[in-house]
Short mmCIF file of C-alpha atoms in Angstrom, two decimals:
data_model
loop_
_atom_site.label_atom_id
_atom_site.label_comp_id
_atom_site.label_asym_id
_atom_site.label_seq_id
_atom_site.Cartn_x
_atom_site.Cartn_y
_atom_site.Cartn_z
CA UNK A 1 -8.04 13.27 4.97
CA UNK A 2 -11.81 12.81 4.98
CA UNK A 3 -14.05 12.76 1.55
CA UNK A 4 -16.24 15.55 1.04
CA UNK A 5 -19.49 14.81 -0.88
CA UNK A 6 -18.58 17.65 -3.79
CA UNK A 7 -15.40 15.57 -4.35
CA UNK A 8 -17.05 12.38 -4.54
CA UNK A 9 -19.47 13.37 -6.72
CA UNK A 10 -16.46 15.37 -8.71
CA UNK A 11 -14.36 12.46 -8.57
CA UNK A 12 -17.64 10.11 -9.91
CA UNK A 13 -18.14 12.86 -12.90
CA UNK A 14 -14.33 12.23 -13.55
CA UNK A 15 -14.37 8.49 -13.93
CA UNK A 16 -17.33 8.50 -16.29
CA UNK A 17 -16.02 10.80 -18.76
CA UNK A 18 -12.69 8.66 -18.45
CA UNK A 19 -14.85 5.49 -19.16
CA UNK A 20 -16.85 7.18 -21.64
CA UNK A 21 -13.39 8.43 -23.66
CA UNK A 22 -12.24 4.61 -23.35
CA UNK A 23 -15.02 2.93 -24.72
CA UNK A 24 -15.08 5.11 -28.07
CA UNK A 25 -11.38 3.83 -28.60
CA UNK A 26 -11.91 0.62 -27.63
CA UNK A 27 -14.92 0.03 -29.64
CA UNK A 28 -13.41 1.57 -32.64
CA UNK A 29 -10.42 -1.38 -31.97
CA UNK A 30 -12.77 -3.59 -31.80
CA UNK A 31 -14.26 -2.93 -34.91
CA UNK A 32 -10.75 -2.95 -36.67
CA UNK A 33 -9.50 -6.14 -35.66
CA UNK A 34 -12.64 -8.11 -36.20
CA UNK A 35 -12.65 -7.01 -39.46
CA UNK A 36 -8.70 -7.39 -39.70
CA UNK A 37 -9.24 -11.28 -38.22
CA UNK A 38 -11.70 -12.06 -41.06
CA UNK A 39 -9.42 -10.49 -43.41
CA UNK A 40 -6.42 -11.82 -42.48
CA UNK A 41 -7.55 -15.30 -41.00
CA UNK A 42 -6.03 -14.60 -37.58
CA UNK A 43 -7.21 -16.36 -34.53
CA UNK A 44 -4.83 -14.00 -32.27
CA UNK A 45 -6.45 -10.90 -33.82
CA UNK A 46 -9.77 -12.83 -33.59
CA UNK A 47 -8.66 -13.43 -29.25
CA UNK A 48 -7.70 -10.02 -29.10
CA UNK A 49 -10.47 -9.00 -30.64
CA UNK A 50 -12.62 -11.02 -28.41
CA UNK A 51 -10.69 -9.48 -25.27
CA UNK A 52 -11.50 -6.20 -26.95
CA UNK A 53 -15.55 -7.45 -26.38
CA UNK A 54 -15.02 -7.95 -23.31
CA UNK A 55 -13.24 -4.89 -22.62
CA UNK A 56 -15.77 -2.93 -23.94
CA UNK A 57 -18.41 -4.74 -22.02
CA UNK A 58 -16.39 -4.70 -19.06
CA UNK A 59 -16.20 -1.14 -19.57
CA UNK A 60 -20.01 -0.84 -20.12
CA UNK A 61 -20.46 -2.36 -16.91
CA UNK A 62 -17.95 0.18 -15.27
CA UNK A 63 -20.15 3.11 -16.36
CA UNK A 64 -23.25 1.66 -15.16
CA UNK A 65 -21.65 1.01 -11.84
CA UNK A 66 -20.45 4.50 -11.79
CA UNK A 67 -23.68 5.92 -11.86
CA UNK A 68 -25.43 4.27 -9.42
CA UNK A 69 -22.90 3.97 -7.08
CA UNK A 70 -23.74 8.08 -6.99
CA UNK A 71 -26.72 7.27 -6.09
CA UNK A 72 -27.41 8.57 -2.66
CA UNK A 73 -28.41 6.36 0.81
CA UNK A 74 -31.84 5.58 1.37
CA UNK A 75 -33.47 3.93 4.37
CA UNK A 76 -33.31 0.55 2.88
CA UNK A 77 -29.13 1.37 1.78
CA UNK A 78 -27.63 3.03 4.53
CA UNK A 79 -24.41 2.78 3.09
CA UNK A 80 -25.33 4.09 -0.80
CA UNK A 81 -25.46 1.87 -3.35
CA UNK A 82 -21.10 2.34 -3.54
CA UNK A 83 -20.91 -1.15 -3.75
CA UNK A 84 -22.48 -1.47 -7.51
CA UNK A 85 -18.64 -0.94 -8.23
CA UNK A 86 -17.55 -3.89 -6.48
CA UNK A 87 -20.08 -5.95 -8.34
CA UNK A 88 -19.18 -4.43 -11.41
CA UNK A 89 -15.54 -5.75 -11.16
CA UNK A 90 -16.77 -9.05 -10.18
CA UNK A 91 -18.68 -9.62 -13.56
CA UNK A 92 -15.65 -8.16 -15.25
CA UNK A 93 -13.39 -10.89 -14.28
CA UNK A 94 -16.26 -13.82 -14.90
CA UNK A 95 -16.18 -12.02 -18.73
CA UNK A 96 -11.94 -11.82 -18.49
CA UNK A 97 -12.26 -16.16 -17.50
CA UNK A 98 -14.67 -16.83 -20.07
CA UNK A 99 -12.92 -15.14 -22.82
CA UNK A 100 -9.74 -16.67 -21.48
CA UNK A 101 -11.13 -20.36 -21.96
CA UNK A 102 -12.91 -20.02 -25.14
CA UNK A 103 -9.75 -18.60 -26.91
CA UNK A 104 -7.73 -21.27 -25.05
CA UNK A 105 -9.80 -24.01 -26.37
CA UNK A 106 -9.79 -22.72 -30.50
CA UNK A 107 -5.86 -22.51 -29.92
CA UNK A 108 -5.82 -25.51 -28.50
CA UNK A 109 -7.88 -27.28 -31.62
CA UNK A 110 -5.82 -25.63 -33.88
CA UNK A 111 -2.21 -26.22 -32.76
CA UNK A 112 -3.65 -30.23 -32.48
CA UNK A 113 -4.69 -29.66 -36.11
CA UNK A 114 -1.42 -28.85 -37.77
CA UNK A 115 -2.04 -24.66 -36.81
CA UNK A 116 -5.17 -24.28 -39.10
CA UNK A 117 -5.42 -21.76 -41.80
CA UNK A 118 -2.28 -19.69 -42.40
CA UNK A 119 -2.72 -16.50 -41.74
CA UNK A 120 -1.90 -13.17 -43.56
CA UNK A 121 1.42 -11.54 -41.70
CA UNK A 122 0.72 -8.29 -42.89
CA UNK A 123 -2.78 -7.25 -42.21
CA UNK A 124 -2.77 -8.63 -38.79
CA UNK A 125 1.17 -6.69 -38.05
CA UNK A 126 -0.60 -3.06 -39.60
CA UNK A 127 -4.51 -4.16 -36.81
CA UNK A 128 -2.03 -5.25 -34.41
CA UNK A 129 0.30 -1.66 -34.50
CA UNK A 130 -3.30 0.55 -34.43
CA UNK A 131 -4.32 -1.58 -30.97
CA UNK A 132 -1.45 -1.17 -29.60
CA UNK A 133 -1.65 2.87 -29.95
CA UNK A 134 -5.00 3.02 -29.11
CA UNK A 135 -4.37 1.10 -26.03
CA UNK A 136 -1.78 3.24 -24.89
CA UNK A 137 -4.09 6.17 -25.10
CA UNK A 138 -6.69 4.39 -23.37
CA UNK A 139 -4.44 2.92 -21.00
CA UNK A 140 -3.41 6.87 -19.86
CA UNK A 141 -6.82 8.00 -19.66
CA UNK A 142 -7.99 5.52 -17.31
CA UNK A 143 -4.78 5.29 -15.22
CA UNK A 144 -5.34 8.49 -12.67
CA UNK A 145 -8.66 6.83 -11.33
CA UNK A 146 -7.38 3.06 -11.30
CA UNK A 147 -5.58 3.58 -7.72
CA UNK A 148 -9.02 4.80 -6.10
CA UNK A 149 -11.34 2.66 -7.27
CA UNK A 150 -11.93 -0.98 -8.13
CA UNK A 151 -14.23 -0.74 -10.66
CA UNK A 152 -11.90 1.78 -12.31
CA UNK A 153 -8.90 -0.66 -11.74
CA UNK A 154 -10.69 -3.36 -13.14
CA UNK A 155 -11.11 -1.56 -16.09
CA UNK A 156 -7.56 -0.20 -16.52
CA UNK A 157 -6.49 -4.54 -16.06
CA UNK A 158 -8.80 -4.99 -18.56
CA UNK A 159 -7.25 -2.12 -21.11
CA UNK A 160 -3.46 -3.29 -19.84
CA UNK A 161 -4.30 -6.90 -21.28
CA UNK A 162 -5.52 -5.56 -24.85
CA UNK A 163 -1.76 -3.54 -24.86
CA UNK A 164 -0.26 -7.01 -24.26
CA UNK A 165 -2.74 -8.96 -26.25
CA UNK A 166 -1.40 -6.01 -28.98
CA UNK A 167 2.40 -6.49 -28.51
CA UNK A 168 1.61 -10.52 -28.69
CA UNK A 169 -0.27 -10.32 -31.87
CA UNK A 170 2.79 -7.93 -33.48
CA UNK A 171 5.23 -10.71 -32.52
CA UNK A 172 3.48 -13.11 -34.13
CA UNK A 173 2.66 -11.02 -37.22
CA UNK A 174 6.86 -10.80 -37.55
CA UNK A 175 7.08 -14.45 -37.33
CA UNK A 176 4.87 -15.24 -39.72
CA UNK A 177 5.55 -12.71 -42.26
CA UNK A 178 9.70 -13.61 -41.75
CA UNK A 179 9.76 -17.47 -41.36
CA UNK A 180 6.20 -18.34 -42.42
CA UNK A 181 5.69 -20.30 -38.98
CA UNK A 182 2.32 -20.19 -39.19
CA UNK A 183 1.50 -21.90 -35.90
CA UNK A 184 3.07 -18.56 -34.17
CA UNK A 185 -0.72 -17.36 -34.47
CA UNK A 186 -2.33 -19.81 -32.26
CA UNK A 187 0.58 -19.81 -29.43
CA UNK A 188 -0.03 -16.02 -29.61
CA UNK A 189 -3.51 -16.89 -28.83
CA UNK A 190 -2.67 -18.92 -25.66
CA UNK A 191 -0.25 -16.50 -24.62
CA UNK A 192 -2.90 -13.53 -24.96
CA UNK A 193 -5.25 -15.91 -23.24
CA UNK A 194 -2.11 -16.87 -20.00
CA UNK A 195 -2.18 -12.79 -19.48
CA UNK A 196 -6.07 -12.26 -19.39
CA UNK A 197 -6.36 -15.19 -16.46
CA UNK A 198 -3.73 -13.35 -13.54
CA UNK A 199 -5.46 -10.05 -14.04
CA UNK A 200 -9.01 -11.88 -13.60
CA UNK A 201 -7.77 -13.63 -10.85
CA UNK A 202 -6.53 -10.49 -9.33
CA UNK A 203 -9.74 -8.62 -9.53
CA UNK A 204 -11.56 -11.63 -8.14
CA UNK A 205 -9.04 -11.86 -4.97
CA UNK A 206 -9.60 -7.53 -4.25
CA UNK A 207 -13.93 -8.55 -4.79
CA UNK A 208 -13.40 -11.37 -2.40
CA UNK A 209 -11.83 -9.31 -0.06
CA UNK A 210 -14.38 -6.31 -0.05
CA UNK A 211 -17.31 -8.57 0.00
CA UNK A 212 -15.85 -10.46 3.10
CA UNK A 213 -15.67 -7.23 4.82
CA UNK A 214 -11.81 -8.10 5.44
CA UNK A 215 -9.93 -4.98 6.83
CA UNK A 216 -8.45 -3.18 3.95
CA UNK A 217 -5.05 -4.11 3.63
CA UNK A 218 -3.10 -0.87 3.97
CA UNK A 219 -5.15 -0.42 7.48
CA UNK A 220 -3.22 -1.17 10.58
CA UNK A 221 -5.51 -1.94 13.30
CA UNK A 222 -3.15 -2.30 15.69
CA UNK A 223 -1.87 0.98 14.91
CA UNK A 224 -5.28 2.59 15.46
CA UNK A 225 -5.67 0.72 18.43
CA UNK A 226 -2.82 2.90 19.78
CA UNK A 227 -3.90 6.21 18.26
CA UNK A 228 -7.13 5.55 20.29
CA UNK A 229 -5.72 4.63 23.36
CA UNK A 230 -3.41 7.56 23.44
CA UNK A 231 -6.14 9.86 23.60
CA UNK A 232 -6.74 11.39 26.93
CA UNK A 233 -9.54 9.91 29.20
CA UNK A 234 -9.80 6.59 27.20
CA UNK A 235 -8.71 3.38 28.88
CA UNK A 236 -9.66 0.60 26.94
CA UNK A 237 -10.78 -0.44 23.27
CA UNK A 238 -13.03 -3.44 22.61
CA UNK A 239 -15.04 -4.64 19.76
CA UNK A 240 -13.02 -2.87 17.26
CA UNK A 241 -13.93 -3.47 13.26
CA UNK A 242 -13.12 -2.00 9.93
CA UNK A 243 -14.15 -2.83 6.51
CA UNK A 244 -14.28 -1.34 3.12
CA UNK A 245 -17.77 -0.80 1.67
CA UNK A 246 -15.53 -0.79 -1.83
CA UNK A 247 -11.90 0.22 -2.80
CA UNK A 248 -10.86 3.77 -0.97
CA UNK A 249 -14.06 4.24 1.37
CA UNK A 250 -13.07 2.67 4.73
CA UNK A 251 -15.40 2.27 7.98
CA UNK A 252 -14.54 1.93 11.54
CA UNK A 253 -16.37 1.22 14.40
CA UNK A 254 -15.38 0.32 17.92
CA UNK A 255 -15.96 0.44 21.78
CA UNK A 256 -14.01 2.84 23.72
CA UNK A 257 -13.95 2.77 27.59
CA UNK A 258 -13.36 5.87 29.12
CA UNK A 259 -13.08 7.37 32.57
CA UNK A 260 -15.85 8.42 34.45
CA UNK A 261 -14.76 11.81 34.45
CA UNK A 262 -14.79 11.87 30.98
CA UNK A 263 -18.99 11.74 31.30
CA UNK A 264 -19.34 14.20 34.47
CA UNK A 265 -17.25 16.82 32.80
CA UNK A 266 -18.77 16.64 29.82
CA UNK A 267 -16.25 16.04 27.63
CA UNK A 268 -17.67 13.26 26.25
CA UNK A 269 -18.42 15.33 22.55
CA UNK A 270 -14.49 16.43 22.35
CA UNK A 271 -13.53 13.12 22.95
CA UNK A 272 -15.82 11.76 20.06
CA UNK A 273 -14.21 14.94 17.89
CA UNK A 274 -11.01 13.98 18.51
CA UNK A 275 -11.33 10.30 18.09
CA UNK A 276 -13.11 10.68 14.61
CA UNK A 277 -10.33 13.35 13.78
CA UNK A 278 -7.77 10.81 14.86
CA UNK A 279 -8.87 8.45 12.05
CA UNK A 280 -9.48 10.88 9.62
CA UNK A 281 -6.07 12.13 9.34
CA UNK A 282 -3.73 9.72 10.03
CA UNK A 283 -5.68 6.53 8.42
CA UNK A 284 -7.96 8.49 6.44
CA UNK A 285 -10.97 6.59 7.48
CA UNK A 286 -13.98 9.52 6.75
CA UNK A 287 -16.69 7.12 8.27
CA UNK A 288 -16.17 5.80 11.58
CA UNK A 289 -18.34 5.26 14.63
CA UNK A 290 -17.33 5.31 18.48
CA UNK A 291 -19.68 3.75 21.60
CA UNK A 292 -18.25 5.51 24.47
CA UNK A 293 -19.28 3.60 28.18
CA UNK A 294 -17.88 3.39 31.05
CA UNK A 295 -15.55 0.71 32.63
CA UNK A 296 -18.47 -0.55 34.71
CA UNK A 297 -20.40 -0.95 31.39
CA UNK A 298 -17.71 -2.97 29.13
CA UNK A 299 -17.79 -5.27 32.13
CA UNK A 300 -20.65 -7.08 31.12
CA UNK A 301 -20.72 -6.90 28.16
CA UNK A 302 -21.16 -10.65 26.29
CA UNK A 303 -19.08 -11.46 24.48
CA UNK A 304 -16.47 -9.00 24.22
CA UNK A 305 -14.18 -9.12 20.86
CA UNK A 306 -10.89 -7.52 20.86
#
């Protein structure tokens, strides 16, 4: 169905206080396993707890984009500023690459160097067990938005890699603490690092695909092609285009040829209803845009796209 403003804006006031609830746990994690990485001489609590920076930042980002994505249209942004939240995600995933590579590159230097300092089992298992529950909470707090919103998925990725990054650390924390294999530390840190680099690449494909104004993928346009076409008085469909200005907000726009009866009993308006109502419902596309003209019109028209 069609987006009212009042849910927008209800939906916007949502996300933020999600964001907001987020980044108090995850900055308290991150707090906790720097200090536990010094402690314990950990570089996978040390990666984790660099994912955790990025999180947060990530995050940060997320709440920024948020607001001014609430921003209403102006004459210079037609469209609002809605697309602050694609951007967002984009620098989220450039943060989730970096962090990948640096940590990549420390594991890498250490496994070459006979696994570096051994670390302390314990204190990383006990940092390890508090991320992973205050993921999890995190994790369900942001989940209800991540479906309807990139920026908000981004950030749930994000929080889904510090769970992992978690569980990765506590593995490593058992091996160490029951067979001393103190290189287990650094291949968790390459395995934390392998998880963060899908979930960027991910986010980068669903940016890539806004930004290039691709039709969103659960839109069949030959589908609404048919829709329109089935409406009485409308013979042909030309020049037909939607995009996404970011995840869940759709737009449509299109040529319709109708008869010329359609104009001399003025039934042009009902048409327009009906084709707009068309969209709404069954592809819930709340923006779209019809030209109606006659047969004699679409004729030369140069060039004409399907």
């Amino acid at each position: 169905m069609g987006h009212s403003h009042t849910h927008d804006h209800a939906t916007g006031a949502t996300n933020r206080r999600r964001l907001i609830g987020a980044m108090c746990i995850v900055g308290t994690v991150l707090l906790v396993e720097v200090m536990g990485a010094v402690l314990s001489g950990s570089l996978a609590l040390l990666a984790d707890a660099g994912h955790m920076l990025s999180d947060f930042a990530g995050l940060t980002i997320a709440l920024i984009a948020t607001v001014v994505a609430a921003r209403p249209a102006t004459d210079r942004s037609t469209f609002g500023f809605q697309r602050a939240e694609v951007f967002g995600a984009l620098i989220n995933a450039l943060i989730l690459v970096g962090v990948a590579v640096g940590v990549s590159i420390e594991a890498v230097g250490r496994l070459i160097n006979g696994g570096g300092e051994h670390p302390t089992g314990g204190i990383m298992l006990l940092v390890a067990v508090i991320g992973l529950v205050a993921n999890v909470v995190a994790l369900l707090l942001l989940r209800p938005a991540a479906a309807g919103s990139i920026n908000m998925k981004g950030a749930y990725l994000e929080v889904l890699g510090d769970l992992l990054g978690s569980i990765a650390v506590i593995i490593a924390a058992v091996i160490i603490l029951t067979t001393g294999f103190g290189p287990a530390d650094a291949i968790a840190s390459l395995v934390i690092a392998a998880m963060i680099v899908p979930r960027a690449l991910v986010l980068l494909k669903d940016v890539v695909h806004v930004l290039s104004e691709s039709a969103p993928r659960d839109t069949d346009v030959t589908r609404i092609r048919e829709h329109i076409l089935g409406q009485r008085g409308v013979v042909d469909v030309h020049d037909v285009h939607v995009w996404s200005i970011t995840t869940g907000a759709p737009v449509f726009t299109a040529h319709v040829v109708v008869e010329p009866e359609v104009f001399s009993s003025g039934s042009a308006g009902s048409l327009l209803d009906d084709l707009s109502g068309c969209l709404s419902s069954h592809f819930d596309v709340a923006h779209s845009t019809f030209q109606l003209e006659p047969a004699q019109h679409s004729a030369h028209e140069t060039p004409v796209h399907p």
